């Protein structure tokens, strides 16, 4: 696979993580500042050093997580649709989802859900669906 296609795929990977993390944060109907803060911390501490991919501007591709999350937060689409888009991407690109990546995704999702007063029922349901998807 040439570098441009590989870079594009990794950029879409991070964009879909942004969709997933948005879905987790928004599934209860509101995204709290604490959830946004948790996301930004997770991106900087867990995802920036994962690989060397950059976007077309030379910025670490992992920042696509925040860019997509912020856009979705501003536009307020249905979190279930964002989650489904992530699941579709996962089905089409299972090779990107190694056991280590799946662990990082689950840990990040748990941390975002727990950032504001713990996990509520709607977050727990979505987290269970995510865990089921990633354990297949």
Short mmCIF file of N, CA, C and O in Angstrom, two decimals:
data_model
loop_
_atom_site.label_atom_id
_atom_site.label_comp_id
_atom_site.label_asym_id
_atom_site.label_seq_id
_atom_site.Cartn_x
_atom_site.Cartn_y
_atom_site.Cartn_z
N UNK A 1 0.86 -1.17 0.00
CA UNK A 1 0.00 0.00 0.00
C UNK A 1 0.90 1.23 0.00
O UNK A 1 1.82 1.31 0.79
N UNK A 2 0.61 2.20 -0.87
CA UNK A 2 1.50 3.36 -0.91
C UNK A 2 1.27 4.25 0.31
O UNK A 2 0.26 4.14 1.01
N UNK A 3 2.21 5.15 0.55
CA UNK A 3 2.17 5.98 1.77
C UNK A 3 0.93 6.85 1.85
O UNK A 3 0.37 7.03 2.93
N UNK A 4 0.48 7.41 0.73
CA UNK A 4 -0.70 8.28 0.74
C UNK A 4 -1.94 7.50 1.15
O UNK A 4 -2.72 7.96 1.98
N UNK A 5 -2.12 6.30 0.59
CA UNK A 5 -3.29 5.48 0.96
C UNK A 5 -3.20 5.05 2.42
O UNK A 5 -4.20 5.05 3.14
N UNK A 6 -2.01 4.69 2.86
CA UNK A 6 -1.82 4.28 4.24
C UNK A 6 -2.11 5.44 5.19
O UNK A 6 -2.78 5.27 6.21
N UNK A 7 -1.62 6.63 4.84
CA UNK A 7 -1.87 7.82 5.67
C UNK A 7 -3.36 8.13 5.71
O UNK A 7 -3.91 8.42 6.77
N UNK A 8 -4.04 8.02 4.57
CA UNK A 8 -5.47 8.28 4.51
C UNK A 8 -6.24 7.29 5.39
O UNK A 8 -7.16 7.68 6.12
N UNK A 9 -5.86 6.04 5.34
CA UNK A 9 -6.54 5.02 6.15
C UNK A 9 -6.36 5.32 7.64
O UNK A 9 -7.31 5.23 8.41
N UNK A 10 -5.16 5.68 8.05
CA UNK A 10 -4.93 5.99 9.46
C UNK A 10 -5.64 7.27 9.88
O UNK A 10 -6.13 7.38 11.00
N UNK A 11 -5.74 8.22 8.98
CA UNK A 11 -6.49 9.43 9.29
C UNK A 11 -7.96 9.09 9.51
O UNK A 11 -8.58 9.55 10.46
N UNK A 12 -8.51 8.22 8.63
CA UNK A 12 -9.90 7.79 8.80
C UNK A 12 -10.08 6.96 10.07
O UNK A 12 -11.12 7.04 10.73
N UNK A 13 -9.06 6.19 10.44
CA UNK A 13 -9.09 5.44 11.70
C UNK A 13 -9.28 6.39 12.87
O UNK A 13 -10.17 6.22 13.70
N UNK A 14 -8.46 7.43 12.92
CA UNK A 14 -8.57 8.40 14.02
C UNK A 14 -9.88 9.17 13.97
O UNK A 14 -10.48 9.47 15.01
N UNK A 15 -10.36 9.49 12.78
CA UNK A 15 -11.65 10.16 12.66
C UNK A 15 -12.77 9.29 13.23
O UNK A 15 -13.67 9.78 13.92
N UNK A 16 -12.68 8.00 12.97
CA UNK A 16 -13.70 7.09 13.50
C UNK A 16 -13.59 6.92 15.01
O UNK A 16 -14.60 6.71 15.68
N UNK A 17 -12.38 7.01 15.54
CA UNK A 17 -12.25 7.04 17.01
C UNK A 17 -12.94 8.29 17.56
O UNK A 17 -13.59 8.22 18.61
N UNK A 18 -12.80 9.40 16.87
CA UNK A 18 -13.50 10.62 17.29
C UNK A 18 -15.01 10.41 17.31
O UNK A 18 -15.69 10.85 18.23
N UNK A 19 -15.53 9.70 16.29
CA UNK A 19 -16.96 9.39 16.27
C UNK A 19 -17.36 8.49 17.45
O UNK A 19 -18.38 8.71 18.09
N UNK A 20 -16.54 7.49 17.70
CA UNK A 20 -16.82 6.59 18.82
C UNK A 20 -16.82 7.35 20.14
O UNK A 20 -17.77 7.22 20.93
N UNK A 21 -15.78 8.13 20.39
CA UNK A 21 -15.69 8.83 21.67
C UNK A 21 -16.80 9.87 21.81
O UNK A 21 -17.32 10.09 22.90
N UNK A 22 -17.22 10.49 20.70
CA UNK A 22 -18.37 11.37 20.73
C UNK A 22 -19.62 10.59 21.14
O UNK A 22 -20.40 11.02 21.99
N UNK A 23 -19.82 9.43 20.51
CA UNK A 23 -21.00 8.62 20.81
C UNK A 23 -21.04 8.25 22.30
O UNK A 23 -22.10 8.35 22.93
N UNK A 24 -19.90 7.87 22.85
CA UNK A 24 -19.83 7.51 24.27
C UNK A 24 -20.20 8.71 25.14
O UNK A 24 -20.99 8.60 26.08
N UNK A 25 -19.63 9.86 24.82
CA UNK A 25 -19.88 11.06 25.63
C UNK A 25 -21.30 11.60 25.46
O UNK A 25 -21.88 12.11 26.42
N UNK A 26 -21.86 11.47 24.26
CA UNK A 26 -23.15 12.10 23.97
C UNK A 26 -24.35 11.18 24.14
O UNK A 26 -25.49 11.65 24.09
N UNK A 27 -24.14 9.90 24.37
CA UNK A 27 -25.25 8.95 24.40
C UNK A 27 -26.28 9.28 25.49
O UNK A 27 -27.45 8.98 25.35
N UNK A 28 -25.84 9.96 26.54
CA UNK A 28 -26.78 10.33 27.61
C UNK A 28 -27.45 11.67 27.36
O UNK A 28 -28.18 12.17 28.21
N UNK A 29 -27.22 12.26 26.19
CA UNK A 29 -27.92 13.48 25.81
C UNK A 29 -27.15 14.77 26.02
O UNK A 29 -27.57 15.82 25.54
N UNK A 30 -26.03 14.71 26.72
CA UNK A 30 -25.26 15.92 26.98
C UNK A 30 -23.79 15.57 27.15
O UNK A 30 -23.45 14.55 27.74
N UNK A 31 -22.93 16.41 26.57
CA UNK A 31 -21.49 16.23 26.74
C UNK A 31 -21.02 17.25 27.76
O UNK A 31 -21.20 18.46 27.57
N UNK A 32 -20.44 16.76 28.82
CA UNK A 32 -19.95 17.62 29.90
C UNK A 32 -18.50 18.03 29.65
O UNK A 32 -17.75 17.33 28.97
N UNK A 33 -18.13 19.17 30.22
CA UNK A 33 -16.76 19.67 30.11
C UNK A 33 -15.75 18.61 30.57
O UNK A 33 -14.69 18.45 29.97
N UNK A 34 -16.09 17.88 31.61
CA UNK A 34 -15.19 16.85 32.13
C UNK A 34 -14.92 15.76 31.09
O UNK A 34 -13.82 15.22 31.03
N UNK A 35 -15.92 15.44 30.29
CA UNK A 35 -15.74 14.43 29.25
C UNK A 35 -14.82 14.96 28.13
O UNK A 35 -13.98 14.23 27.63
N UNK A 36 -14.98 16.23 27.80
CA UNK A 36 -14.11 16.84 26.79
C UNK A 36 -12.68 16.89 27.30
O UNK A 36 -11.73 16.56 26.57
N UNK A 37 -12.52 17.29 28.55
CA UNK A 37 -11.17 17.34 29.16
C UNK A 37 -10.53 15.96 29.17
O UNK A 37 -9.34 15.82 28.89
N UNK A 38 -11.32 14.94 29.51
CA UNK A 38 -10.80 13.57 29.53
C UNK A 38 -10.36 13.15 28.13
O UNK A 38 -9.30 12.55 27.96
N UNK A 39 -11.17 13.48 27.13
CA UNK A 39 -10.81 13.14 25.75
C UNK A 39 -9.48 13.78 25.36
O UNK A 39 -8.60 13.10 24.84
N UNK A 40 -9.33 15.06 25.61
CA UNK A 40 -8.10 15.77 25.23
C UNK A 40 -6.88 15.17 25.94
O UNK A 40 -5.83 15.00 25.33
N UNK A 41 -7.04 14.83 27.20
CA UNK A 41 -5.94 14.22 27.95
C UNK A 41 -5.59 12.85 27.35
O UNK A 41 -4.41 12.52 27.18
N UNK A 42 -6.59 12.07 27.03
CA UNK A 42 -6.38 10.74 26.46
C UNK A 42 -5.67 10.84 25.12
O UNK A 42 -4.73 10.08 24.85
N UNK A 43 -6.09 11.76 24.28
CA UNK A 43 -5.44 11.92 22.97
C UNK A 43 -3.96 12.22 23.17
O UNK A 43 -3.10 11.59 22.56
N UNK A 44 -3.65 13.18 24.04
CA UNK A 44 -2.27 13.59 24.23
C UNK A 44 -1.41 12.52 24.90
O UNK A 44 -0.25 12.32 24.54
N UNK A 45 -1.98 11.81 25.85
CA UNK A 45 -1.19 10.84 26.62
C UNK A 45 -1.17 9.45 26.01
O UNK A 45 -0.22 8.69 26.24
N UNK A 46 -2.19 9.08 25.25
CA UNK A 46 -2.30 7.71 24.77
C UNK A 46 -2.18 7.53 23.26
O UNK A 46 -1.74 6.49 22.80
N UNK A 47 -2.60 8.52 22.48
CA UNK A 47 -2.71 8.30 21.04
C UNK A 47 -1.66 9.01 20.21
O UNK A 47 -1.35 8.56 19.10
N UNK A 48 -1.10 10.12 20.68
CA UNK A 48 -0.14 10.87 19.86
C UNK A 48 1.11 10.07 19.54
O UNK A 48 1.67 10.21 18.46
N UNK A 49 1.56 9.26 20.46
CA UNK A 49 2.80 8.51 20.25
C UNK A 49 2.58 7.14 19.63
O UNK A 49 3.52 6.37 19.49
N UNK A 50 1.35 6.84 19.24
CA UNK A 50 1.03 5.51 18.73
C UNK A 50 1.73 5.20 17.41
O UNK A 50 2.22 4.10 17.20
N UNK A 51 1.76 6.18 16.51
CA UNK A 51 2.40 5.97 15.22
C UNK A 51 2.95 7.30 14.71
O UNK A 51 2.84 8.32 15.37
N UNK A 52 3.51 7.25 13.52
CA UNK A 52 4.15 8.45 12.94
C UNK A 52 3.29 9.12 11.88
O UNK A 52 3.78 10.00 11.16
N UNK A 53 2.03 8.73 11.76
CA UNK A 53 1.20 9.28 10.68
C UNK A 53 0.80 10.71 10.97
O UNK A 53 0.50 11.08 12.10
N UNK A 54 0.80 11.51 9.88
CA UNK A 54 0.38 12.90 9.96
C UNK A 54 -0.72 13.13 8.94
O UNK A 54 -0.88 12.35 7.99
N UNK A 55 -1.45 14.23 9.11
CA UNK A 55 -2.45 14.58 8.11
C UNK A 55 -1.77 15.38 7.00
O UNK A 55 -0.55 15.54 6.99
N UNK A 56 -2.54 15.89 6.07
CA UNK A 56 -1.97 16.59 4.92
C UNK A 56 -1.29 17.90 5.31
O UNK A 56 -0.56 18.48 4.52
N UNK A 57 -1.51 18.36 6.53
CA UNK A 57 -0.87 19.58 7.02
C UNK A 57 0.36 19.30 7.87
O UNK A 57 0.98 20.20 8.41
N UNK A 58 0.68 18.01 8.04
CA UNK A 58 1.84 17.64 8.84
C UNK A 58 1.56 17.53 10.32
O UNK A 58 2.47 17.36 11.13
N UNK A 59 0.30 17.62 10.71
CA UNK A 59 -0.11 17.50 12.11
C UNK A 59 -0.32 16.02 12.44
O UNK A 59 -0.81 15.27 11.60
N UNK A 60 0.02 15.62 13.64
CA UNK A 60 -0.17 14.23 14.05
C UNK A 60 -1.61 13.82 13.75
O UNK A 60 -2.57 14.50 14.14
N UNK A 61 -1.76 12.71 13.06
CA UNK A 61 -3.09 12.24 12.65
C UNK A 61 -4.01 11.97 13.83
O UNK A 61 -5.23 12.05 13.70
N UNK A 62 -3.44 11.68 15.00
CA UNK A 62 -4.28 11.41 16.17
C UNK A 62 -5.13 12.61 16.57
O UNK A 62 -6.17 12.45 17.21
N UNK A 63 -4.71 13.82 16.18
CA UNK A 63 -5.54 14.99 16.48
C UNK A 63 -6.87 14.95 15.74
O UNK A 63 -7.79 15.70 16.07
N UNK A 64 -6.99 14.08 14.73
CA UNK A 64 -8.27 13.90 14.05
C UNK A 64 -9.35 13.46 15.05
O UNK A 64 -10.53 13.75 14.85
N UNK A 65 -8.95 12.77 16.10
CA UNK A 65 -9.91 12.36 17.14
C UNK A 65 -10.61 13.59 17.70
O UNK A 65 -11.84 13.66 17.76
N UNK A 66 -9.82 14.58 18.11
CA UNK A 66 -10.38 15.81 18.68
C UNK A 66 -11.15 16.62 17.65
O UNK A 66 -12.21 17.17 17.96
N UNK A 67 -10.62 16.72 16.45
CA UNK A 67 -11.26 17.52 15.41
C UNK A 67 -12.66 17.00 15.11
O UNK A 67 -13.63 17.75 15.09
N UNK A 68 -12.77 15.70 14.92
CA UNK A 68 -14.08 15.09 14.63
C UNK A 68 -15.00 15.19 15.84
O UNK A 68 -16.18 15.52 15.72
N UNK A 69 -14.47 14.89 17.03
CA UNK A 69 -15.27 15.00 18.26
C UNK A 69 -15.85 16.41 18.39
O UNK A 69 -17.04 16.57 18.64
N UNK A 70 -15.00 17.43 18.22
CA UNK A 70 -15.46 18.82 18.37
C UNK A 70 -16.51 19.16 17.32
O UNK A 70 -17.51 19.84 17.62
N UNK A 71 -16.30 18.71 16.07
CA UNK A 71 -17.27 18.99 15.02
C UNK A 71 -18.61 18.34 15.35
O UNK A 71 -19.67 18.96 15.22
N UNK A 72 -18.56 17.09 15.77
CA UNK A 72 -19.80 16.39 16.12
C UNK A 72 -20.48 17.05 17.32
O UNK A 72 -21.70 17.22 17.33
N UNK A 73 -19.71 17.45 18.31
CA UNK A 73 -20.26 18.12 19.49
C UNK A 73 -20.96 19.42 19.08
O UNK A 73 -22.03 19.74 19.59
N UNK A 74 -20.38 20.15 18.14
CA UNK A 74 -20.98 21.40 17.68
C UNK A 74 -22.25 21.17 16.86
O UNK A 74 -23.18 21.97 16.90
N UNK A 75 -22.29 20.06 16.12
CA UNK A 75 -23.41 19.79 15.21
C UNK A 75 -24.47 18.85 15.78
O UNK A 75 -25.54 18.71 15.21
N UNK A 76 -24.16 18.16 16.85
CA UNK A 76 -25.09 17.32 17.61
C UNK A 76 -25.84 16.24 16.82
O UNK A 76 -27.06 16.08 16.96
N UNK A 77 -25.13 15.44 16.00
CA UNK A 77 -25.84 14.33 15.35
C UNK A 77 -26.19 13.25 16.38
O UNK A 77 -25.68 13.27 17.51
N UNK A 78 -27.01 12.32 15.98
CA UNK A 78 -27.41 11.22 16.85
C UNK A 78 -26.18 10.39 17.23
O UNK A 78 -25.48 9.88 16.35
N UNK A 79 -25.91 10.22 18.53
CA UNK A 79 -24.76 9.42 18.95
C UNK A 79 -24.82 7.97 18.46
O UNK A 79 -23.78 7.37 18.19
N UNK A 80 -26.01 7.43 18.32
CA UNK A 80 -26.15 6.06 17.83
C UNK A 80 -25.65 5.95 16.39
O UNK A 80 -25.05 4.94 16.01
N UNK A 81 -25.88 6.99 15.58
CA UNK A 81 -25.38 6.98 14.21
C UNK A 81 -23.86 7.06 14.18
O UNK A 81 -23.22 6.39 13.37
N UNK A 82 -23.29 7.87 15.06
CA UNK A 82 -21.83 7.96 15.14
C UNK A 82 -21.24 6.62 15.56
O UNK A 82 -20.22 6.18 15.01
N UNK A 83 -21.89 5.96 16.49
CA UNK A 83 -21.43 4.65 16.95
C UNK A 83 -21.51 3.62 15.82
O UNK A 83 -20.59 2.84 15.61
N UNK A 84 -22.61 3.67 15.06
CA UNK A 84 -22.77 2.74 13.94
C UNK A 84 -21.71 2.99 12.87
O UNK A 84 -21.18 2.03 12.29
N UNK A 85 -21.38 4.24 12.62
CA UNK A 85 -20.33 4.55 11.64
C UNK A 85 -19.00 3.96 12.09
O UNK A 85 -18.26 3.39 11.28
N UNK A 86 -18.70 4.06 13.39
CA UNK A 86 -17.49 3.44 13.91
C UNK A 86 -17.54 1.93 13.72
O UNK A 86 -16.56 1.32 13.28
N UNK A 87 -18.67 1.31 14.03
CA UNK A 87 -18.79 -0.14 13.89
C UNK A 87 -18.62 -0.57 12.43
O UNK A 87 -17.98 -1.59 12.16
N UNK A 88 -19.14 0.21 11.50
CA UNK A 88 -18.98 -0.10 10.07
C UNK A 88 -17.51 -0.01 9.67
O UNK A 88 -17.01 -0.86 8.92
N UNK A 89 -16.83 1.03 10.14
CA UNK A 89 -15.40 1.17 9.84
C UNK A 89 -14.62 -0.01 10.41
O UNK A 89 -13.76 -0.58 9.74
N UNK A 90 -14.96 -0.40 11.61
CA UNK A 90 -14.31 -1.55 12.26
C UNK A 90 -14.51 -2.81 11.41
O UNK A 90 -13.56 -3.56 11.18
N UNK A 91 -15.71 -3.03 10.94
CA UNK A 91 -16.00 -4.22 10.13
C UNK A 91 -15.21 -4.23 8.83
O UNK A 91 -14.76 -5.28 8.38
N UNK A 92 -15.00 -3.06 8.26
CA UNK A 92 -14.28 -2.95 6.99
C UNK A 92 -12.76 -2.96 7.13
O UNK A 92 -12.05 -3.18 6.16
N UNK A 93 -12.26 -2.70 8.34
CA UNK A 93 -10.81 -2.56 8.55
C UNK A 93 -10.34 -3.26 9.82
O UNK A 93 -9.58 -2.71 10.61
N UNK A 94 -10.78 -4.48 9.99
CA UNK A 94 -10.43 -5.24 11.21
C UNK A 94 -8.93 -5.34 11.43
O UNK A 94 -8.48 -5.45 12.57
N UNK A 95 -8.14 -5.29 10.35
CA UNK A 95 -6.69 -5.43 10.48
C UNK A 95 -6.07 -4.30 11.31
O UNK A 95 -4.98 -4.47 11.86
N UNK A 96 -6.75 -3.17 11.42
CA UNK A 96 -6.22 -2.05 12.22
C UNK A 96 -6.45 -2.26 13.71
O UNK A 96 -5.81 -1.61 14.53
N UNK A 97 -7.35 -3.16 14.06
CA UNK A 97 -7.79 -3.32 15.44
C UNK A 97 -7.09 -4.50 16.09
O UNK A 97 -7.67 -5.57 16.29
N UNK A 98 -5.84 -4.28 16.45
CA UNK A 98 -5.05 -5.30 17.14
C UNK A 98 -5.54 -5.40 18.58
O UNK A 98 -6.22 -4.49 19.07
N UNK A 99 -5.17 -6.47 19.30
CA UNK A 99 -5.57 -6.55 20.71
C UNK A 99 -5.11 -5.33 21.53
O UNK A 99 -5.86 -4.83 22.37
N UNK A 100 -3.91 -4.83 21.24
CA UNK A 100 -3.41 -3.66 21.98
C UNK A 100 -4.22 -2.41 21.67
O UNK A 100 -4.55 -1.63 22.57
N UNK A 101 -4.58 -2.22 20.40
CA UNK A 101 -5.40 -1.07 20.02
C UNK A 101 -6.79 -1.19 20.65
O UNK A 101 -7.34 -0.22 21.17
N UNK A 102 -7.35 -2.39 20.62
CA UNK A 102 -8.67 -2.59 21.23
C UNK A 102 -8.65 -2.27 22.72
O UNK A 102 -9.59 -1.66 23.24
N UNK A 103 -7.59 -2.66 23.40
CA UNK A 103 -7.46 -2.33 24.83
C UNK A 103 -7.41 -0.83 25.04
O UNK A 103 -8.04 -0.30 25.96
N UNK A 104 -6.66 -0.11 24.19
CA UNK A 104 -6.58 1.35 24.28
C UNK A 104 -7.94 1.99 24.04
O UNK A 104 -8.32 2.94 24.72
N UNK A 105 -8.67 1.47 23.06
CA UNK A 105 -9.99 2.01 22.73
C UNK A 105 -10.94 1.81 23.91
O UNK A 105 -11.67 2.72 24.30
N UNK A 106 -10.95 0.60 24.46
CA UNK A 106 -11.84 0.31 25.59
C UNK A 106 -11.48 1.16 26.81
O UNK A 106 -12.37 1.72 27.46
N UNK A 107 -10.20 1.29 27.11
CA UNK A 107 -9.78 2.09 28.27
C UNK A 107 -10.17 3.56 28.07
O UNK A 107 -10.69 4.20 28.99
N UNK A 108 -9.94 4.08 26.88
CA UNK A 108 -10.28 5.48 26.60
C UNK A 108 -11.79 5.69 26.71
O UNK A 108 -12.25 6.68 27.31
N UNK A 109 -12.55 4.77 26.17
CA UNK A 109 -14.02 4.87 26.22
C UNK A 109 -14.52 4.83 27.67
O UNK A 109 -15.41 5.60 28.05
N UNK A 110 -13.95 3.93 28.45
CA UNK A 110 -14.32 3.84 29.87
C UNK A 110 -13.99 5.15 30.61
O UNK A 110 -14.79 5.63 31.41
N UNK A 111 -12.82 5.71 30.33
CA UNK A 111 -12.41 6.94 31.00
C UNK A 111 -13.30 8.12 30.62
O UNK A 111 -13.64 8.94 31.48
N UNK A 112 -13.67 8.21 29.36
CA UNK A 112 -14.56 9.30 28.93
C UNK A 112 -15.92 9.14 29.60
O UNK A 112 -16.48 10.10 30.12
N UNK A 113 -16.45 7.92 29.61
CA UNK A 113 -17.76 7.68 30.21
C UNK A 113 -17.76 7.97 31.72
O UNK A 113 -18.74 8.46 32.26
N UNK A 114 -16.65 7.69 32.38
CA UNK A 114 -16.57 7.87 33.83
C UNK A 114 -16.17 9.29 34.24
O UNK A 114 -16.19 9.61 35.42
N UNK A 115 -15.84 10.14 33.28
CA UNK A 115 -15.28 11.46 33.60
C UNK A 115 -16.25 12.35 34.37
O UNK A 115 -15.84 13.18 35.16
N UNK A 116 -17.55 12.18 34.16
CA UNK A 116 -18.53 13.01 34.84
C UNK A 116 -19.49 12.12 35.63
O UNK A 116 -20.32 11.43 35.05
N UNK A 117 -19.31 12.09 36.92
CA UNK A 117 -20.20 11.34 37.84
C UNK A 117 -20.35 9.87 37.50
O UNK A 117 -21.43 9.29 37.63
N UNK A 118 -19.31 9.26 37.02
CA UNK A 118 -19.37 7.83 36.72
C UNK A 118 -20.18 7.53 35.47
O UNK A 118 -20.59 8.42 34.75
N UNK A 119 -20.40 6.26 35.25
CA UNK A 119 -21.08 5.80 34.03
C UNK A 119 -22.57 5.65 34.29
O UNK A 119 -22.96 5.04 35.29
N UNK A 120 -23.39 6.17 33.38
CA UNK A 120 -24.83 5.98 33.52
C UNK A 120 -25.28 4.80 32.66
O UNK A 120 -24.48 4.21 31.95
N UNK A 121 -26.56 4.50 32.72
CA UNK A 121 -27.08 3.31 32.05
C UNK A 121 -26.84 3.34 30.54
O UNK A 121 -26.40 2.34 29.95
N UNK A 122 -27.11 4.46 29.89
CA UNK A 122 -26.94 4.52 28.43
C UNK A 122 -25.48 4.35 28.04
O UNK A 122 -25.17 3.71 27.04
N UNK A 123 -24.57 4.90 28.85
CA UNK A 123 -23.14 4.73 28.58
C UNK A 123 -22.73 3.27 28.79
O UNK A 123 -21.97 2.71 27.98
N UNK A 124 -23.25 2.65 29.84
CA UNK A 124 -22.92 1.25 30.10
C UNK A 124 -23.38 0.34 28.97
O UNK A 124 -22.67 -0.59 28.59
N UNK A 125 -24.55 0.61 28.42
CA UNK A 125 -25.07 -0.19 27.31
C UNK A 125 -24.16 -0.05 26.09
O UNK A 125 -23.78 -1.05 25.46
N UNK A 126 -23.77 1.19 25.78
CA UNK A 126 -22.90 1.41 24.62
C UNK A 126 -21.53 0.80 24.86
O UNK A 126 -20.94 0.21 23.96
N UNK A 127 -21.00 0.92 26.07
CA UNK A 127 -19.70 0.32 26.38
C UNK A 127 -19.75 -1.20 26.25
O UNK A 127 -18.79 -1.82 25.77
N UNK A 128 -20.86 -1.80 26.64
CA UNK A 128 -21.00 -3.26 26.51
C UNK A 128 -21.03 -3.66 25.03
O UNK A 128 -20.41 -4.66 24.65
N UNK A 129 -21.72 -2.88 24.20
CA UNK A 129 -21.75 -3.16 22.75
C UNK A 129 -20.34 -3.03 22.17
O UNK A 129 -19.93 -3.84 21.34
N UNK A 130 -19.62 -2.00 22.60
CA UNK A 130 -18.26 -1.78 22.11
C UNK A 130 -17.36 -2.94 22.54
O UNK A 130 -16.60 -3.47 21.71
N UNK A 131 -17.46 -3.34 23.77
CA UNK A 131 -16.62 -4.44 24.25
C UNK A 131 -16.92 -5.72 23.46
O UNK A 131 -16.02 -6.44 23.06
N UNK A 132 -18.19 -5.98 23.21
CA UNK A 132 -18.58 -7.15 22.42
C UNK A 132 -17.99 -7.08 21.01
O UNK A 132 -17.47 -8.07 20.49
N UNK A 133 -18.07 -5.91 20.40
CA UNK A 133 -17.53 -5.72 19.05
C UNK A 133 -16.02 -5.97 19.02
O UNK A 133 -15.52 -6.68 18.14
N UNK A 134 -15.30 -5.41 19.96
CA UNK A 134 -13.85 -5.48 19.94
C UNK A 134 -13.31 -6.83 20.42
O UNK A 134 -12.16 -7.17 20.13
N UNK A 135 -14.12 -7.61 21.09
CA UNK A 135 -13.67 -8.93 21.57
C UNK A 135 -13.91 -10.03 20.55
O UNK A 135 -13.49 -11.15 20.76
N UNK A 136 -14.60 -9.72 19.46
CA UNK A 136 -14.90 -10.73 18.43
C UNK A 136 -13.64 -11.20 17.75
O UNK A 136 -12.72 -10.50 17.50
#
